Tab-separated table of C-alpha atoms and ligand atoms in Angstrom:
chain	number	residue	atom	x	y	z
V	1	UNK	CA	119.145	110.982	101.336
V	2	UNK	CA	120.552	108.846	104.149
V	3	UNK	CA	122.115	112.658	105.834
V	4	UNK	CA	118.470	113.811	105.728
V	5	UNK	CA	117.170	110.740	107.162
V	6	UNK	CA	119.966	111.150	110.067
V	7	UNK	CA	118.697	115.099	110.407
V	8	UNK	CA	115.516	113.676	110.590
V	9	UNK	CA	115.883	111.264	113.147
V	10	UNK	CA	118.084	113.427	115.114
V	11	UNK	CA	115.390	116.306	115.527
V	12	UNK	CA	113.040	113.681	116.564
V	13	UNK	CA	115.806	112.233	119.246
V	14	UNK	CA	116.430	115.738	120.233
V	15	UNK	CA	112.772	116.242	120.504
V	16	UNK	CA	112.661	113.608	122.601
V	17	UNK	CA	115.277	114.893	124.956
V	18	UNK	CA	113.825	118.281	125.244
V	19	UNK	CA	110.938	116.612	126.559
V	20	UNK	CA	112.480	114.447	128.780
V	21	UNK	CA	110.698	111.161	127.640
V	22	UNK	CA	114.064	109.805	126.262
V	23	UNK	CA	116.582	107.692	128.439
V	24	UNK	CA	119.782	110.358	129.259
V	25	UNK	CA	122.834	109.411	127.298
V	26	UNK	CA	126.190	109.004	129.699
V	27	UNK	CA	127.027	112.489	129.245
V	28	UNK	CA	123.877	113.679	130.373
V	29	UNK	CA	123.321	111.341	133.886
V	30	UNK	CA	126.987	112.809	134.885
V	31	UNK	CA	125.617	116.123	135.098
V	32	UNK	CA	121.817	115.241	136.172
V	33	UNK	CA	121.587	115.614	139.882
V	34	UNK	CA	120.010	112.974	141.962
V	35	UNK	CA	116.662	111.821	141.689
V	36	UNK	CA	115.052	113.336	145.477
V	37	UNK	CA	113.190	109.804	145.817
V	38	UNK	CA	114.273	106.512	144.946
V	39	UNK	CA	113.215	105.664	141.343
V	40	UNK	CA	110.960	102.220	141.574
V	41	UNK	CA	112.928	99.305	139.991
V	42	UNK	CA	111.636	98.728	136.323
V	43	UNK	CA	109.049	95.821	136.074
V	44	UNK	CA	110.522	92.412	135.601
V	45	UNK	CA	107.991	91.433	133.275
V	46	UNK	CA	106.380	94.025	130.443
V	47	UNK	CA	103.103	95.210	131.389
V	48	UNK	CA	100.273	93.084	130.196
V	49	UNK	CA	99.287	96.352	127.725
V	50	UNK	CA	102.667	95.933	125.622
V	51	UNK	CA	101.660	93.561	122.897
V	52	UNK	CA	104.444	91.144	121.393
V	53	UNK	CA	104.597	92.697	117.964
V	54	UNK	CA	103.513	89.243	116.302
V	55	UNK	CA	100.233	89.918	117.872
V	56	UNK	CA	100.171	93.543	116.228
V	57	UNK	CA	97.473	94.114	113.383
V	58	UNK	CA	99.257	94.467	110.167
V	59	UNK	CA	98.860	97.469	108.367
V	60	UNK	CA	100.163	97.930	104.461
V	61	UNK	CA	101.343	101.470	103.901
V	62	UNK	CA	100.991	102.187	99.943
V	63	UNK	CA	103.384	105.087	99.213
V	64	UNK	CA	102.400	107.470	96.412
V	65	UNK	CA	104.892	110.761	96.906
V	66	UNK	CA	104.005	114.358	97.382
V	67	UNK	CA	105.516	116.114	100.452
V	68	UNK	CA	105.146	113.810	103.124
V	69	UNK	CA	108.111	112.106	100.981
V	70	UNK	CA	109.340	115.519	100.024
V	71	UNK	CA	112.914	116.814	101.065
V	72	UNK	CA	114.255	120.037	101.513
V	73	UNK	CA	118.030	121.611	101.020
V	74	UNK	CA	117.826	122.935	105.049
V	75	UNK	CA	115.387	122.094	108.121
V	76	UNK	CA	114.296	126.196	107.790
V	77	UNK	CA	112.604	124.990	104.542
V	78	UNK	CA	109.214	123.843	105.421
V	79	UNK	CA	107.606	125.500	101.994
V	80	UNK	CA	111.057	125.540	99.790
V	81	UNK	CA	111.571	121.959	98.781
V	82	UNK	CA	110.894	118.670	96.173
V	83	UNK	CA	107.950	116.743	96.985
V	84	UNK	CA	108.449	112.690	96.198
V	85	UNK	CA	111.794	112.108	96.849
V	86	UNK	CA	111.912	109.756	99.411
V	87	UNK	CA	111.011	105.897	99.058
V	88	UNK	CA	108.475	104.316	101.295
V	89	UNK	CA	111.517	101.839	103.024
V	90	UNK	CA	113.341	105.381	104.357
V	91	UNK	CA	109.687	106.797	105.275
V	92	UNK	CA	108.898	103.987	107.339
V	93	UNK	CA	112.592	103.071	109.180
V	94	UNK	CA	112.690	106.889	110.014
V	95	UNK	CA	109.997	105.912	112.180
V	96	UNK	CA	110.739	103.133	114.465
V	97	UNK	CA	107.569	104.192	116.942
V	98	UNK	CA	105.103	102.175	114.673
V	99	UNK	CA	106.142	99.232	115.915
V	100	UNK	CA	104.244	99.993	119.060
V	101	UNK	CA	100.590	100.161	117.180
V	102	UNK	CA	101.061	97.918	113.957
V	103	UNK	CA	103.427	95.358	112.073
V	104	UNK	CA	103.630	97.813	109.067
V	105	UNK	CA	105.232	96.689	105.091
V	106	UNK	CA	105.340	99.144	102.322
V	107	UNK	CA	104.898	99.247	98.626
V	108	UNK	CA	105.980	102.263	96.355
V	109	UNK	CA	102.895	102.581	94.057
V	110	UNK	CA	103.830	105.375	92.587
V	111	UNK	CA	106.932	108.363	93.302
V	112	UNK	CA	104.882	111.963	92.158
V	113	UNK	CA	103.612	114.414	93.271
V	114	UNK	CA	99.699	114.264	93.577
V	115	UNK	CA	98.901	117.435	91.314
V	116	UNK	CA	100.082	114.980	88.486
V	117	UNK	CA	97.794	112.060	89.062
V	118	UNK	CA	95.929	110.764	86.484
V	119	UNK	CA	92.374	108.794	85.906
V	120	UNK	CA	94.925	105.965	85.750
V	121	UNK	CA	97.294	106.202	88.652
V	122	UNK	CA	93.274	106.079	90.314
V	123	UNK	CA	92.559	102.927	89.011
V	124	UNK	CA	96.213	101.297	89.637
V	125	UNK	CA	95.883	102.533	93.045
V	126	UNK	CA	92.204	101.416	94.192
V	127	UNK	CA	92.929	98.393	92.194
V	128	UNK	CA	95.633	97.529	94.236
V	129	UNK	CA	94.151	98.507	97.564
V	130	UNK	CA	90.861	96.193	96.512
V	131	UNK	CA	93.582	93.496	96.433
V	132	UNK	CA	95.134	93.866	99.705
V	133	UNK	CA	91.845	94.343	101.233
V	134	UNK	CA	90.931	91.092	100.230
V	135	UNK	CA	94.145	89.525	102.332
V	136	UNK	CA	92.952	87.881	105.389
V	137	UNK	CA	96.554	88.856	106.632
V	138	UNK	CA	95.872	92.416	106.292
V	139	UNK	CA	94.390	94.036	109.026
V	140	UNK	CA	94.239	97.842	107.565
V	141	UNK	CA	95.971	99.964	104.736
V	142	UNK	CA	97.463	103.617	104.887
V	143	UNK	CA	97.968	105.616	101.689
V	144	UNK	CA	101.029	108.402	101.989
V	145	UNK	CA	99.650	111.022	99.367
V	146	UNK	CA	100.682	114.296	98.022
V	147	UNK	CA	98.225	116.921	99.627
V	148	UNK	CA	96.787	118.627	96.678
V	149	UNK	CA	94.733	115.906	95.164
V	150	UNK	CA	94.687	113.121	98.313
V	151	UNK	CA	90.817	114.400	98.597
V	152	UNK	CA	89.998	112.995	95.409
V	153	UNK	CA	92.160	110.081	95.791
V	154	UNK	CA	90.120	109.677	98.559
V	155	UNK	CA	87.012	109.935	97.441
V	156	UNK	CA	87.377	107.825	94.454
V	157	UNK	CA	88.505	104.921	96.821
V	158	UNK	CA	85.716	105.616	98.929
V	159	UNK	CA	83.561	105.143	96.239
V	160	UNK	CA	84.962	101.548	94.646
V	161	UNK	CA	86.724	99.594	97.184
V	162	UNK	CA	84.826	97.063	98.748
V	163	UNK	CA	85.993	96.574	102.399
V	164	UNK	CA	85.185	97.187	106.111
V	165	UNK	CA	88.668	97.498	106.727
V	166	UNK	CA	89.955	100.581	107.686
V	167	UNK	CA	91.918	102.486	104.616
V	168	UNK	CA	93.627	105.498	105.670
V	169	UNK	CA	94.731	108.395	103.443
V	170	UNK	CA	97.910	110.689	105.168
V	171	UNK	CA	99.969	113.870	103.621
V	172	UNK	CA	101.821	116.393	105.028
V	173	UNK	CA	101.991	119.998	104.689
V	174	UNK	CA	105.886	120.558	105.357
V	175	UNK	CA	108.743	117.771	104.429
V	176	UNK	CA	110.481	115.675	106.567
V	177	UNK	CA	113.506	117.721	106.742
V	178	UNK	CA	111.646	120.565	107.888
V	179	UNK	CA	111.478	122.053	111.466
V	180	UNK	CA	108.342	120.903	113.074
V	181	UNK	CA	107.305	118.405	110.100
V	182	UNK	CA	103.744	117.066	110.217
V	183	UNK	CA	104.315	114.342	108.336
V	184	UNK	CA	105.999	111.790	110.918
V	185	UNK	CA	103.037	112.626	113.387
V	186	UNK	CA	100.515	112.392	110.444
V	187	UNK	CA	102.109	108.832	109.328
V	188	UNK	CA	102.177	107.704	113.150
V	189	UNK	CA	98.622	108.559	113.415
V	190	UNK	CA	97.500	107.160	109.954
V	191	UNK	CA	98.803	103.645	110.908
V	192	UNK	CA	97.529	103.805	114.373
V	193	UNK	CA	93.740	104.383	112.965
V	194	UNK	CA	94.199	101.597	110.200
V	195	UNK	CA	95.732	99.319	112.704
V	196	UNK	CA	92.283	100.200	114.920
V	197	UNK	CA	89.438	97.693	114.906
V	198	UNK	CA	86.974	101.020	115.806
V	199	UNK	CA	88.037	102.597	112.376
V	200	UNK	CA	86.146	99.615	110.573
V	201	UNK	CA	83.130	100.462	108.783
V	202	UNK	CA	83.589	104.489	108.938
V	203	UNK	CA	85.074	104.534	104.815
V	204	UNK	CA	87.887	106.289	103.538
V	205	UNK	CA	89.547	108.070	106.607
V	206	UNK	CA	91.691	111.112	106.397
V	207	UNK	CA	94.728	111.485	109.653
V	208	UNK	CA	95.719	115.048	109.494
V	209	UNK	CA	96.897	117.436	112.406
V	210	UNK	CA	95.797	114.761	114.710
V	211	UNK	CA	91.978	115.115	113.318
V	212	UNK	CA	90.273	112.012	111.614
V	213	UNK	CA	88.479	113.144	108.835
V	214	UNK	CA	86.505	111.138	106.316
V	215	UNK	CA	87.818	111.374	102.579
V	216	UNK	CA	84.079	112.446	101.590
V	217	UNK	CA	84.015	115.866	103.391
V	218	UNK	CA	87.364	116.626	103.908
V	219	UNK	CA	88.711	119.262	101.468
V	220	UNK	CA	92.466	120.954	101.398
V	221	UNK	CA	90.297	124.399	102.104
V	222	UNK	CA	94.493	126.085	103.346
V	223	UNK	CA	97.591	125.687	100.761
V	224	UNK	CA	100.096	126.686	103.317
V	225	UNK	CA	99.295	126.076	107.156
V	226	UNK	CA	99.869	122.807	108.867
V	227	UNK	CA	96.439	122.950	109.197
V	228	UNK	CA	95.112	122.564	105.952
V	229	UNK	CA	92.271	120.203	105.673
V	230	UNK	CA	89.567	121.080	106.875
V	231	UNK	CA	85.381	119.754	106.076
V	232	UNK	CA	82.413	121.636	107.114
V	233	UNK	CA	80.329	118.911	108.436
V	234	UNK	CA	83.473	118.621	110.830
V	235	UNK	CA	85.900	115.645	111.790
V	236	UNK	CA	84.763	112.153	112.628
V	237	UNK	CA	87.285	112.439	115.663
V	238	UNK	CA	90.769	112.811	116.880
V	239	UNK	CA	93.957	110.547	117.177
V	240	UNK	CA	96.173	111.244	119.842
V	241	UNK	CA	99.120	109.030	121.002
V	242	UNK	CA	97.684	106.203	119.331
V	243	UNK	CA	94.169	106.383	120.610
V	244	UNK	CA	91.136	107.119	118.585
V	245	UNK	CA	88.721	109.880	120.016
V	246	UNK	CA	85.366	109.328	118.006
V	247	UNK	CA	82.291	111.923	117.920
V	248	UNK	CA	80.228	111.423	114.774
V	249	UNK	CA	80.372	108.593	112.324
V	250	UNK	CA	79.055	109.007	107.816
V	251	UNK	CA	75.912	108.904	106.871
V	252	UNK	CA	76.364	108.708	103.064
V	253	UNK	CA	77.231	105.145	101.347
V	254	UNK	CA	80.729	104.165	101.078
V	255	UNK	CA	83.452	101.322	100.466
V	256	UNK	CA	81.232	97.979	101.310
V	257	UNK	CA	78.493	100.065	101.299
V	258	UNK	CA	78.703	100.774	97.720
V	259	UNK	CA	76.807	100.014	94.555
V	260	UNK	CA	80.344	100.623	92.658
V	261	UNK	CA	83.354	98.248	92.353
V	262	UNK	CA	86.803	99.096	91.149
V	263	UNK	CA	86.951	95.104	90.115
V	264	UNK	CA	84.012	96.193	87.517
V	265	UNK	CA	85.760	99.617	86.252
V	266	UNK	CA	87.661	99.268	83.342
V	267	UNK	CA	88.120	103.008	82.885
V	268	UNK	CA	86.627	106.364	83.598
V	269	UNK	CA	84.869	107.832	81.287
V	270	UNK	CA	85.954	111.962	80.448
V	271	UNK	CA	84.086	114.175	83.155
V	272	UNK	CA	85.618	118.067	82.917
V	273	UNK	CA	85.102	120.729	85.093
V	274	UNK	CA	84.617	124.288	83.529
V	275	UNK	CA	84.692	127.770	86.536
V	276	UNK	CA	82.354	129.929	86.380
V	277	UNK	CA	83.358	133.965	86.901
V	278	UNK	CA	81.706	137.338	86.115
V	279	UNK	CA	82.393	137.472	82.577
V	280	UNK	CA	83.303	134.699	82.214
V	281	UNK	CA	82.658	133.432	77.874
V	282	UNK	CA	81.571	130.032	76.528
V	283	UNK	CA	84.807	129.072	74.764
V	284	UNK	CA	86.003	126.076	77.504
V	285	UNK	CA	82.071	125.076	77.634
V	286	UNK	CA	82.578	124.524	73.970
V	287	UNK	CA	85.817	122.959	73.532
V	288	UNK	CA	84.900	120.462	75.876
V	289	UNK	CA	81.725	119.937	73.949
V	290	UNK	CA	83.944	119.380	71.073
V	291	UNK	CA	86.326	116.865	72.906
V	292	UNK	CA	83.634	113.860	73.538
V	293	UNK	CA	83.295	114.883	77.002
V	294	UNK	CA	80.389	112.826	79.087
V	295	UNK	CA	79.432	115.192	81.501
V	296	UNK	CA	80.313	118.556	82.277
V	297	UNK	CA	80.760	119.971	85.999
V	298	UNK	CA	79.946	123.442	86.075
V	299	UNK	CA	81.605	125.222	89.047
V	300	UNK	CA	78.792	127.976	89.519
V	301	UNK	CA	79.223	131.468	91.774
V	302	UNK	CA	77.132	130.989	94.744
V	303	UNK	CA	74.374	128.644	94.636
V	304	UNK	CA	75.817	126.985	91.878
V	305	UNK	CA	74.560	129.363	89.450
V	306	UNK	CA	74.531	129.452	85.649
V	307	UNK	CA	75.308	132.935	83.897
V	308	UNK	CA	72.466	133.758	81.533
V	309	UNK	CA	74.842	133.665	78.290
V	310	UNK	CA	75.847	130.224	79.374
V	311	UNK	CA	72.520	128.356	80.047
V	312	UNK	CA	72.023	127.899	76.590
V	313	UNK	CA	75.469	126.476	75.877
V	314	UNK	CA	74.536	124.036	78.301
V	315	UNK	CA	71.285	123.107	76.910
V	316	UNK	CA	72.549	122.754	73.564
V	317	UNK	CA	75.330	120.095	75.197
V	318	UNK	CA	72.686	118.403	77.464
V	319	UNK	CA	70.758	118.015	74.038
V	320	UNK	CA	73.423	116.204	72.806
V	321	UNK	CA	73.185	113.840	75.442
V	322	UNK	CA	75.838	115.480	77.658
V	323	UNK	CA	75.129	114.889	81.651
V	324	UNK	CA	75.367	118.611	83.264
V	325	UNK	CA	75.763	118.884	87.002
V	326	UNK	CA	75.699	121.769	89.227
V	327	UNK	CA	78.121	122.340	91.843
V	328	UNK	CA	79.651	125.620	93.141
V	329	UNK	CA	83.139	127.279	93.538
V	330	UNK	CA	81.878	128.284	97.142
V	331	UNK	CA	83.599	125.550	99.580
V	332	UNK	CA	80.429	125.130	102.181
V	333	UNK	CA	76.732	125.011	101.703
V	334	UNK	CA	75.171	122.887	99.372
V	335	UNK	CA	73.681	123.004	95.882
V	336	UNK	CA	69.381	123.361	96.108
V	337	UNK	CA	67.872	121.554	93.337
V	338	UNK	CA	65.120	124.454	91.512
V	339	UNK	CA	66.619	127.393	93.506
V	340	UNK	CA	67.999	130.236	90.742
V	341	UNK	CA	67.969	127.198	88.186
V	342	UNK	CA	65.350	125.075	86.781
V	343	UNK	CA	66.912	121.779	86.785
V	344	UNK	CA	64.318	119.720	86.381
V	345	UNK	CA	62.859	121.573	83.157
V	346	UNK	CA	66.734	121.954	81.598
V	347	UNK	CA	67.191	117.968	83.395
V	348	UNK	CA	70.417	119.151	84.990
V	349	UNK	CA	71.897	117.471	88.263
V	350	UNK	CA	72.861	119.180	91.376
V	351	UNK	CA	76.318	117.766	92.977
V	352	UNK	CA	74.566	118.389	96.931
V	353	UNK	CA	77.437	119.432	98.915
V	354	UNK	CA	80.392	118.015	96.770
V	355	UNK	CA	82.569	120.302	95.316
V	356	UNK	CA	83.243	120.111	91.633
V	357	UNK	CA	86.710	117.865	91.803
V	358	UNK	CA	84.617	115.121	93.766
V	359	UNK	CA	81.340	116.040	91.414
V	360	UNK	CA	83.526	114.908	88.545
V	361	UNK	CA	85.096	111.608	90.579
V	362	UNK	CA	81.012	110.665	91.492
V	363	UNK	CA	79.587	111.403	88.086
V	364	UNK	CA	82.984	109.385	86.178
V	365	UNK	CA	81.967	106.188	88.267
V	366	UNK	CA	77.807	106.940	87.671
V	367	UNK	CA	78.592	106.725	84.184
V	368	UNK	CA	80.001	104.136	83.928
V	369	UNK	CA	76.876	102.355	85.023
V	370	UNK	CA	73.825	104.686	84.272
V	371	UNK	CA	73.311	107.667	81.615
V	372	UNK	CA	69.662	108.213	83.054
V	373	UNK	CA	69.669	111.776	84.939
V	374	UNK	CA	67.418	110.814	87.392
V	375	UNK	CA	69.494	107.996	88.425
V	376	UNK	CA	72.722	110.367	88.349
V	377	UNK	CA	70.487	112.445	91.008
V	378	UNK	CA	69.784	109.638	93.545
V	379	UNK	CA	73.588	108.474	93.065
V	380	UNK	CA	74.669	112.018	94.313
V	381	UNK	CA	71.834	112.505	97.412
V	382	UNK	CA	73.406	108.965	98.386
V	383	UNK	CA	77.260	109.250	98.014
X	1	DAS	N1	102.730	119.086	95.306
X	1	DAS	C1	101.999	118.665	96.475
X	1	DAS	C2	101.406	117.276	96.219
X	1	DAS	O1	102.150	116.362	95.843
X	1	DAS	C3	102.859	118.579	97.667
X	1	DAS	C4	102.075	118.143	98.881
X	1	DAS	O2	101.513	119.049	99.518
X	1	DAS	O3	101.976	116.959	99.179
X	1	DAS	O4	100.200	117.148	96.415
């Protein structure tokens, strides 16, 4: 692990070179020809702007796995390769440029890839961010998270943890080993936002391809580009060498703003998604029924809409006192409430603009407070 560290580092030194921002080594001042002007002698003092580090915020990066920690047998693998391989000390020393935005410590929370998380890696993890929110010595927190699921990770947090500090959620697309990685930038840029007093207040924040995104809209919407996330309300901003770039802020409740706390969730009760297609039968719609579910999120074709051999399924289930909600396999627009469906005669919920993987994360933490429809409604035209 310590070889791909070194290739690491030494792309990122080479990088450096290429660009001509790193001091020449001896070899290369022997053959660099004189500078035409004399070169001003260096400051004797550091400019005002260079903060001691002890005056640095401090930002806790929790490290969860997935390809940002991912490694790869050769740097032409950037798709070929095991995610969650390497631990959050290597991650962060293979980076010595934070030191110039944040005093940064890490925690391994967990070592997996994100496609494998569980209701209760959720509740370890916001659990444990709650707590270090709480630390007056903790200025902001970064969460290093597998790509496929760090949207829901997201969400959930942005949902339950009760802070104005920024929390900042970062994955990359290609390992570390890679040529042209993502994820050292991504990291860089994820501490530099949670180490940022104007990232306070704005809920869970996503730093990908130099965008700031917050964890509400932002959806993985490309499995194999660099740039994969993407929302369609648009980024908050950008972060670029260190500096925040702000053009819209969230309108929808979140983190302090919230009427849910993960120090009140015990656990999540069962939510399930079922995907609607043309033919699709009623066989998952009643299994699920079967399995104790709470609520079932039905991933309609466009508007969110209900095949006529299904509706009754879902009466029969809603009967039963099973919540259903409405969202859509489409990725943009939003779900109307009384469009092609009667909702308020069947009293079925519409998940608004979420798509049915944050649908289920809103309507697991609803339940656990309300089982009144209505209320599920207002909870998803706020959050
Ligand atoms: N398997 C993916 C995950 O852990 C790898 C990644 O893209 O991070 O989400």
């Amino acid at each position: 692990m310590r070889f791909k560290l070194n290739t690491l580092i030494g792309a990122s030194a080479l990088a450096l070179l290429v660009s001509g921002c790193a001091a020449p080594t001896a070899q290369s001042t022997a053959s660099a020809p004189a500078p035409a002007v004399a070169v001003a002698a260096a400051p004797a003092v550091a400019p005002a702007s260079v903060q001691p580090a002890a005056t640095l915020p401090h930002v806790v990066v929790l490290a969860t796995g997935g390809t940002i920690a991912g490694a790869g047998a050769s740097a032409a693998n950037s798709a070929t390769y095991a995610a969650a391989k390497v631990p959050v000390d290597k991650l962060l020393a293979g980076l010595p440029e934070l030191g110039s935005v944040a005093r940064v410590s890490g925690e391994q929370v967990f070592q997996i890839a994100s496609e494998s998380f569980t209701n209760d890696n959720l509740l370890t993890l916001a659990r444990r961010v709650s707590e270090l929110a709480k630390q007056p010595g903790v200025d902001g927190i970064v969460v290093t998270h597998g790509t496929d699921t760090l949207e829901e990770t997201g969400f959930f947090l942005n949902l339950v943890v009760h802070t104005n500090k920024p929390i900042v959620m970062v994955g990359s697309m290609r390992p570390g080993t890679a040529l042209s990685a993502d994820g050292a930038l991504n990291l860089f840029d994820a501490v530099s936002v949670a180490a940022s007093k104007d990232a306070m207040s704005k809920g869970v924040l996503v730093t990908m391809n130099d965008e700031i995104q917050t964890a509400r809209d932002v959806s993985k919407l490309v499995n194999i580009k660099t740039e994969a996330f993407k929302s369609q309300w648009g980024p908050l901003g950008m972060v670029v060498e260190g500096k925040n770039y702000w053009f819209r802020a969230p309108v929808k409740r979140h983190t302090a703003w919230s009427e849910f706390n993960i120090d009140n969730i015990s656990t999540l009760p069962p939510v399930e998604i079922v995907y609607s297609y043309g033919n699709v039968p009623p066989t998952a719609i009643q299994a699920l029924g079967q399995s104790g579910v709470k609520a079932i999120v039905h991933a309609g074709t466009g508007n969110g809409s209900v095949p006529n051999r299904i509706v009754p399924e879902l009466q029969k289930l809603r009967a039963q006192g099973v919540q259903i909600i409405r969202s859509s396999r489409v990725p943009a627009g939003f779900v109307l409430r009384n469009a092609e469906q009667p909702d308020d005669k069947y009293d079925w919920v519409v998940a608004h603009d979420l798509n049915p993987q944050k649908a289920r994360l809103l309507a697991a933490v609803a339940l656990a407070t309300t089982n009144d429809s209505r209320e599920l409604q207002r909870i998803f035209w706020d959050y």
